[in-house]
Coordinates of C-alpha atoms in Angstrom, one line a residue:
M1 CA 68.1 38.4 -10.7
I2 CA 71.7 38.1 -9.9
T3 CA 72.8 38.5 -13.3
S4 CA 71.1 41.3 -13.7
L5 CA 72.3 43.2 -10.8
A6 CA 75.9 42.6 -12.2
F7 CA 74.6 44.5 -15.6
I8 CA 73.2 46.9 -13.2
F9 CA 76.5 47.8 -11.1
L10 CA 79.1 46.9 -13.9
F11 CA 77.5 48.7 -17.1
G12 CA 76.2 51.5 -14.8
L13 CA 79.5 52.0 -13.3
L14 CA 81.1 52.0 -16.7
M15 CA 78.7 54.3 -18.4
A16 CA 78.9 56.7 -15.3
S17 CA 82.7 56.9 -16.0
V18 CA 82.1 57.6 -19.7
A19 CA 79.8 60.3 -18.8
W20 CA 82.2 61.8 -16.4
K21 CA 85.0 61.7 -18.7
L22 CA 82.5 63.7 -21.1
R23 CA 82.2 66.2 -18.3
L24 CA 78.3 65.2 -17.9
P25 CA 77.0 64.2 -14.5
R26 CA 77.8 60.4 -13.6
L27 CA 73.9 59.9 -13.6
V28 CA 73.5 60.5 -17.2
G29 CA 75.7 57.4 -17.8
M30 CA 73.6 55.3 -15.3
L31 CA 70.2 56.6 -16.9
M32 CA 71.7 55.6 -20.4
A33 CA 72.8 52.3 -18.9
G34 CA 69.1 51.6 -17.6
I35 CA 67.6 52.6 -21.0
I36 CA 70.0 50.3 -22.8
L37 CA 69.8 47.5 -20.3
G38 CA 65.9 47.8 -20.1
P39 CA 63.0 45.9 -21.7
Y40 CA 62.8 48.6 -24.3
V41 CA 65.9 48.1 -26.0
L42 CA 68.4 45.1 -25.2
D43 CA 66.2 43.8 -22.9
L44 CA 68.9 42.2 -20.6
L45 CA 67.1 42.6 -17.3
D46 CA 65.2 39.6 -15.4
P47 CA 61.6 40.5 -15.3
S48 CA 61.7 39.6 -11.6
I49 CA 64.2 42.6 -10.6
L50 CA 61.8 44.7 -12.8
A51 CA 59.0 43.4 -10.9
V52 CA 60.5 44.9 -7.8
S53 CA 62.0 47.9 -9.4
S54 CA 59.7 50.5 -7.4
D55 CA 60.9 48.9 -4.0
L56 CA 64.4 48.9 -5.0
R57 CA 64.2 52.4 -6.2
Q58 CA 62.4 53.2 -2.8
M59 CA 65.2 51.9 -0.9
A60 CA 68.0 53.6 -2.6
L61 CA 66.2 56.7 -2.1
I62 CA 65.8 56.3 1.6
I63 CA 69.4 56.0 1.9
I64 CA 70.2 59.2 0.3
L65 CA 67.4 61.0 2.5
L66 CA 68.9 59.6 5.7
K67 CA 72.3 60.7 4.9
A68 CA 70.4 64.1 3.9
G69 CA 68.4 64.3 7.4
L70 CA 71.7 63.4 9.5
S71 CA 73.4 66.7 7.4
I72 CA 70.8 69.0 8.4
D73 CA 70.8 71.3 11.2
L74 CA 67.3 71.9 12.6
L75 CA 68.3 75.4 13.6
D76 CA 69.4 76.1 9.8
L77 CA 66.1 74.7 8.7
K78 CA 64.0 76.5 11.0
K79 CA 65.9 79.7 9.9
V80 CA 64.8 79.1 6.2
G81 CA 61.2 79.5 7.3
R82 CA 58.5 80.6 4.7
P83 CA 60.6 80.2 1.5
A84 CA 60.7 76.3 2.3
I85 CA 57.0 75.9 3.0
M86 CA 56.4 77.8 -0.6
M87 CA 58.9 75.8 -2.1
A88 CA 56.7 72.7 -1.4
F89 CA 53.9 73.6 -3.8
V90 CA 54.0 77.1 -5.5
P91 CA 56.6 76.1 -8.3
A92 CA 54.7 72.9 -9.1
C93 CA 51.4 74.9 -9.1
F94 CA 53.0 77.3 -11.5
E95 CA 54.2 74.6 -13.9
I96 CA 50.6 72.7 -13.9
I97 CA 49.3 76.4 -14.7
G98 CA 51.9 76.4 -17.5
Y99 CA 50.2 73.0 -18.9
L100 CA 46.7 73.8 -18.3
I101 CA 47.3 77.2 -20.8
F102 CA 49.5 76.1 -23.4
A103 CA 49.0 72.3 -23.5
P104 CA 45.7 72.0 -25.4
Y105 CA 47.4 74.5 -28.3
I106 CA 50.6 72.6 -28.6
L107 CA 49.7 69.1 -27.8
G108 CA 45.9 69.0 -28.8
V109 CA 44.7 67.8 -25.3
T110 CA 41.8 68.7 -23.2
R111 CA 42.1 71.0 -20.1
I112 CA 41.5 68.3 -17.5
E113 CA 44.2 66.2 -20.0
A114 CA 46.8 68.9 -19.6
A115 CA 45.9 68.9 -15.7
V116 CA 47.0 65.2 -15.4
M117 CA 49.9 65.7 -17.8
G118 CA 51.2 68.7 -15.6
A119 CA 50.6 66.7 -12.4
V120 CA 52.9 63.8 -13.9
I121 CA 55.7 66.3 -15.0
A122 CA 55.5 68.9 -12.1
A123 CA 57.4 67.1 -9.5
V124 CA 61.1 67.6 -8.8
S125 CA 63.4 64.7 -8.2
P126 CA 64.7 64.2 -4.7
A127 CA 67.0 61.7 -6.1
V128 CA 68.8 63.9 -8.5
V129 CA 68.8 67.2 -6.2
V130 CA 69.0 65.7 -2.6
P131 CA 72.5 64.0 -3.3
R132 CA 73.9 67.4 -4.8
M133 CA 72.6 69.4 -1.7
V134 CA 74.2 67.0 0.5
R135 CA 77.4 67.5 -1.0
L136 CA 77.1 71.1 -1.1
M137 CA 76.1 71.3 2.7
E138 CA 79.6 69.0 3.6
S139 CA 81.5 71.4 1.4
G140 CA 79.8 74.5 2.8
Y141 CA 78.6 76.0 -0.4
G142 CA 75.3 78.0 0.4
K143 CA 75.3 76.7 3.8
D144 CA 75.3 80.4 5.4
K145 CA 72.0 81.2 4.2
S146 CA 70.6 77.5 4.2
I147 CA 70.1 77.0 0.5
P148 CA 70.8 73.2 0.3
Q149 CA 68.5 72.6 3.6
L150 CA 65.8 74.9 1.8
I151 CA 65.9 72.8 -1.7
I152 CA 65.8 69.6 0.4
A153 CA 62.9 70.5 2.6
G154 CA 61.2 71.8 -0.6
A155 CA 61.8 69.0 -2.9
S156 CA 60.7 66.5 -0.4
C157 CA 57.5 67.7 0.3
D158 CA 56.7 68.7 -3.4
D159 CA 56.3 65.0 -4.6
V160 CA 53.6 64.5 -1.6
F161 CA 51.9 67.5 -3.3
V162 CA 51.9 66.8 -6.9
I163 CA 50.9 63.0 -6.5
V164 CA 47.9 64.0 -4.6
L165 CA 47.1 66.6 -7.4
F166 CA 47.5 63.8 -9.9
S167 CA 45.3 61.3 -7.8
A168 CA 42.3 64.0 -8.3
F169 CA 43.1 64.9 -11.7
T170 CA 43.2 61.3 -13.1
G171 CA 39.9 60.9 -11.1
M172 CA 38.4 63.8 -12.9
A173 CA 39.6 62.5 -16.3
Q174 CA 37.8 59.2 -15.7
G175 CA 34.6 61.3 -15.0
T176 CA 34.6 61.2 -11.5
S177 CA 34.5 64.3 -9.3
A178 CA 37.5 65.4 -7.4
D179 CA 37.6 64.5 -3.7
I180 CA 38.0 67.7 -1.5
L181 CA 39.2 65.4 1.2
G182 CA 41.9 64.5 -1.1
F183 CA 43.4 68.1 -0.9
I184 CA 43.4 68.3 2.7
D185 CA 45.3 65.1 2.7
I186 CA 48.5 67.2 1.5
P187 CA 49.2 69.1 4.7
V188 CA 48.0 66.2 7.1
S189 CA 50.5 63.7 5.1
I190 CA 53.2 66.2 5.4
I191 CA 52.5 67.2 9.1
L192 CA 52.1 63.7 10.3
G193 CA 55.1 62.5 8.4
V194 CA 57.3 64.9 10.3
V195 CA 55.8 64.1 13.5
L196 CA 56.2 60.5 13.1
G197 CA 59.5 60.6 12.0
A198 CA 60.4 63.0 14.8
F199 CA 59.1 60.7 17.2
A200 CA 61.0 57.8 15.9
G201 CA 64.2 59.6 15.9
Y202 CA 63.5 60.5 19.3
I203 CA 63.1 57.2 20.9
L204 CA 66.3 55.7 18.8
S205 CA 68.0 58.7 20.4
L206 CA 67.2 57.5 23.9
L207 CA 67.6 53.9 23.2
F208 CA 71.1 54.8 21.8
E209 CA 72.0 57.0 24.8
R210 CA 70.6 54.5 27.5
A211 CA 72.7 51.9 25.8
Y212 CA 76.1 53.7 26.0
R213 CA 75.3 54.8 29.5
Q214 CA 74.8 51.3 30.5
G215 CA 77.9 50.2 28.9
H216 CA 76.9 48.6 25.8
H217 CA 78.5 50.4 23.3
I218 CA 76.7 50.0 19.9
Q219 CA 78.8 50.3 17.1
N220 CA 77.7 52.9 14.4
S221 CA 77.3 50.5 11.6
I222 CA 75.2 48.8 13.5
K223 CA 73.3 51.8 14.3
A224 CA 72.8 52.6 10.7
I225 CA 71.4 49.2 10.1
I226 CA 68.8 49.5 13.0
V227 CA 68.0 53.5 11.6
T228 CA 67.7 52.0 8.0
G229 CA 65.2 49.2 9.3
V230 CA 63.2 51.7 11.2
S231 CA 63.2 53.9 7.9
F232 CA 61.9 50.9 6.0
L233 CA 59.0 50.6 8.6
L234 CA 58.2 54.5 8.6
V235 CA 57.7 54.2 4.4
S236 CA 55.5 50.9 5.3
C237 CA 53.4 52.8 7.4
E238 CA 52.4 55.0 4.6
K239 CA 50.6 52.0 3.0
W240 CA 49.5 50.5 6.1
L241 CA 47.5 53.6 7.0
E242 CA 46.4 54.2 3.6
G243 CA 42.5 54.8 3.5
I244 CA 42.7 55.6 7.2
V245 CA 45.0 58.8 7.5
S246 CA 47.5 60.0 5.0
V247 CA 51.4 59.8 6.2
S248 CA 54.4 60.7 3.8
G249 CA 57.0 58.1 4.7
L250 CA 59.6 59.7 3.0
L251 CA 59.2 62.9 4.9
A252 CA 59.2 60.8 7.9
V253 CA 62.2 59.5 7.3
I254 CA 63.9 62.9 6.9
G255 CA 62.4 63.9 10.3
M256 CA 63.8 60.9 12.2
A257 CA 67.0 61.3 10.9
C258 CA 67.2 65.2 11.8
M259 CA 66.0 64.4 15.1
I260 CA 68.9 61.7 15.5
K261 CA 71.1 64.4 14.6
A262 CA 69.9 66.9 17.0
K263 CA 70.0 64.5 19.8
S264 CA 72.8 62.6 19.2
D265 CA 76.8 63.6 19.6
P266 CA 77.7 65.3 16.7
F267 CA 80.6 62.9 16.0
V268 CA 78.0 59.9 16.1
S269 CA 75.9 61.7 13.7
K270 CA 78.8 62.7 11.2
R271 CA 80.0 59.1 11.7
M272 CA 76.5 57.5 10.6
A273 CA 76.3 60.1 8.1
E274 CA 79.3 58.7 6.6
K275 CA 78.0 55.1 6.7
F276 CA 75.0 56.0 4.6
G277 CA 77.3 57.9 2.1
K278 CA 79.0 54.8 1.5
L279 CA 75.8 52.9 1.1
W280 CA 74.8 55.6 -1.4
L281 CA 77.7 54.8 -3.7
A282 CA 75.9 51.4 -4.7
A283 CA 72.3 52.7 -4.0
E284 CA 72.8 55.3 -6.7
V285 CA 73.9 53.0 -9.5
I286 CA 70.7 51.1 -8.6
L287 CA 68.5 53.8 -8.4
F288 CA 69.2 55.6 -11.8
V289 CA 69.9 52.5 -13.7
L290 CA 66.4 51.4 -12.9
V291 CA 65.2 54.6 -13.6
G292 CA 66.7 54.4 -16.8
A293 CA 65.1 51.0 -17.1
A294 CA 61.5 52.4 -16.7
V295 CA 62.0 54.9 -19.5
D296 CA 60.0 53.7 -22.5
I297 CA 62.4 55.0 -25.3
R298 CA 59.8 54.2 -28.1
Y299 CA 57.9 57.1 -26.8
T300 CA 60.5 59.6 -27.1
L301 CA 60.2 59.6 -31.1
S302 CA 56.6 60.1 -30.7
A303 CA 56.8 63.2 -28.5
G304 CA 58.6 65.2 -31.2
F305 CA 59.1 68.8 -31.0
A306 CA 55.8 70.2 -29.5
A307 CA 56.7 68.1 -26.4
V308 CA 60.1 69.5 -26.2
L309 CA 58.7 73.2 -26.6
M310 CA 55.8 72.3 -23.9
I311 CA 58.5 71.4 -21.5
F312 CA 60.5 74.4 -21.8
I313 CA 57.5 76.5 -21.4
A314 CA 56.7 74.7 -18.4
L315 CA 59.8 75.2 -16.9
I316 CA 59.7 79.2 -17.5
F317 CA 56.4 78.9 -15.6
R318 CA 58.0 76.8 -12.7
S319 CA 61.1 79.2 -12.6
F320 CA 58.8 82.2 -12.0
G321 CA 56.9 80.2 -9.4
V322 CA 60.5 79.6 -7.8
M323 CA 61.2 83.5 -8.1
L324 CA 57.8 84.0 -6.1
C325 CA 58.9 81.8 -3.5
L326 CA 62.2 83.8 -2.7
L327 CA 60.6 87.5 -2.7
K328 CA 61.5 89.3 0.5
T329 CA 64.6 86.9 1.2
S330 CA 67.9 87.7 1.6
F331 CA 69.2 85.7 -1.3
S332 CA 71.2 87.6 -3.9
L333 CA 70.3 87.1 -7.8
K334 CA 73.0 84.5 -8.1
E335 CA 71.7 82.6 -5.1
R336 CA 67.8 82.6 -6.8
I337 CA 69.3 81.8 -10.2
F338 CA 70.8 78.8 -8.3
C339 CA 67.6 77.7 -6.8
I340 CA 65.9 78.0 -9.9
L341 CA 68.4 75.4 -11.6
A342 CA 68.1 73.1 -8.4
Y343 CA 64.2 73.0 -9.0
L344 CA 64.5 71.8 -12.7
P345 CA 65.5 67.9 -12.7
K346 CA 62.7 65.3 -13.1
A347 CA 63.3 61.7 -12.8
T348 CA 61.7 59.5 -10.2
V349 CA 58.1 60.2 -10.3
Q350 CA 58.0 60.8 -13.7
A351 CA 59.2 57.2 -14.0
A352 CA 57.1 55.8 -11.5
I353 CA 53.6 57.5 -12.7
G354 CA 54.0 58.7 -16.5
S355 CA 52.6 55.2 -17.8
V356 CA 49.8 55.4 -15.3
P357 CA 47.2 57.1 -17.3
L358 CA 48.0 55.0 -20.3
A359 CA 47.2 52.0 -18.0
L360 CA 44.0 53.6 -17.1
G361 CA 42.9 53.9 -20.5
L362 CA 42.8 57.7 -20.8
P363 CA 42.9 59.1 -24.3
C364 CA 45.7 61.0 -23.2
G365 CA 47.7 58.3 -22.0
K366 CA 50.3 58.1 -24.7
I367 CA 50.8 61.8 -25.0
V368 CA 51.3 61.9 -21.1
L369 CA 54.0 59.1 -21.0
S370 CA 55.7 60.4 -24.1
V371 CA 55.9 64.0 -22.5
A372 CA 57.2 62.5 -19.4
V373 CA 59.8 60.4 -20.9
M374 CA 60.9 63.5 -22.8
A375 CA 61.2 65.3 -19.7
I376 CA 63.4 62.8 -17.6
L377 CA 65.8 62.7 -20.8
I378 CA 66.0 66.5 -20.8
T379 CA 65.7 67.7 -17.5
A380 CA 67.7 65.1 -15.1
P381 CA 71.1 65.4 -17.3
F382 CA 70.6 69.4 -17.9
G383 CA 69.5 70.1 -14.1
A384 CA 72.0 68.0 -12.7
A385 CA 74.9 69.2 -15.0
A386 CA 73.8 73.0 -14.2
I387 CA 74.0 72.2 -10.5
D388 CA 77.5 70.8 -10.8
L389 CA 78.7 73.3 -13.2
T390 CA 77.4 76.4 -11.3
Y391 CA 77.4 76.2 -7.8
R392 CA 80.8 77.6 -7.1
R393 CA 80.2 80.6 -9.4
L394 CA 76.4 81.1 -7.8
L395 CA 77.0 80.3 -4.1
Q396 CA 79.0 82.0 -1.4
K397 CA 81.1 79.4 0.4
D398 CA 80.9 79.4 4.3
D399 CA 83.9 81.3 6.1
M400 CA 84.1 78.6 8.4
E401 CA 85.0 75.9 5.8
D402 CA 87.7 78.2 4.1
A403 CA 89.2 78.6 7.1
G404 CA 89.0 74.8 7.9

């Protein structure tokens, strides 16, 4: 495993620098490094690290979500309001509708198979989107209208919604009826996740404050370790409570970080956010290289032009969904276009569940995996590049940032 980690860090950073020199997002190089190192090309990664790949990817995602939560002002999030709630499910619904309408004609699948495919592809990737939105918050772009906060909140809930739909549709494809309670789990999972995280954040804030008052100074590095450990427990709660009640572990992580920021001294929360920013430098490499390693490149050849056409049609539907969410807001046309671009990237969810229909023996399994792989290879680089190249032109920079 140690040799595999060496390959991941060194080759991942090398490919990231090559992508950067080609004026492409660094994650493009990391994804390509993972594909090349992975079991479907050179097969240089130890099976033991691939066996825990899902856990490592989740740990990396937790780190960037903690940094995001420590950078979000709850007042800004409250100001976003209705659009943030709609962004959690409306764009994904529109994209799934696109697959339901067109996939049977373009890819020759049944309606229920089209629904399964849509549920696999429809989730936006927090791993691609969140670090970019955090960077925008730090630099002041879109901050006045809370655009990065809106996208972080929506993208974090979007995955919960889509995965529940995926479970329902795969059950229907296997011949079982859809469980209505499964759909009720969506709001329950989101609400309980936020409440659980906020409670954990409040308790940690009290403990840190009490230690300070008693003269026990806890270093920010130690605080970051404690917060990380609690985050892992929150995510674990999702599995522990499975079958009893649905809780979104990732939303709990964001909720905890937001509460810590709200209850802590601004300087302390800023320093903690910086600590997680440094951790993200290593976590980012692990995350995207392992996502690339999970991509079965063999299926891209079998996907063909029809899959590419279907992906682009579905993205058009998704874009209309984003525009609908932003109706009656103060956003300019440029800002709405940016939100559309920021909601395009797909990677983590598709890599995690793209092969599930094939493993379940569904007739659509191979084509679903093919389209999922193609969606990652097209939208992750394109969406990341679109965000990186357009935010200065499409978003306004906060006046206070300019003054500073």
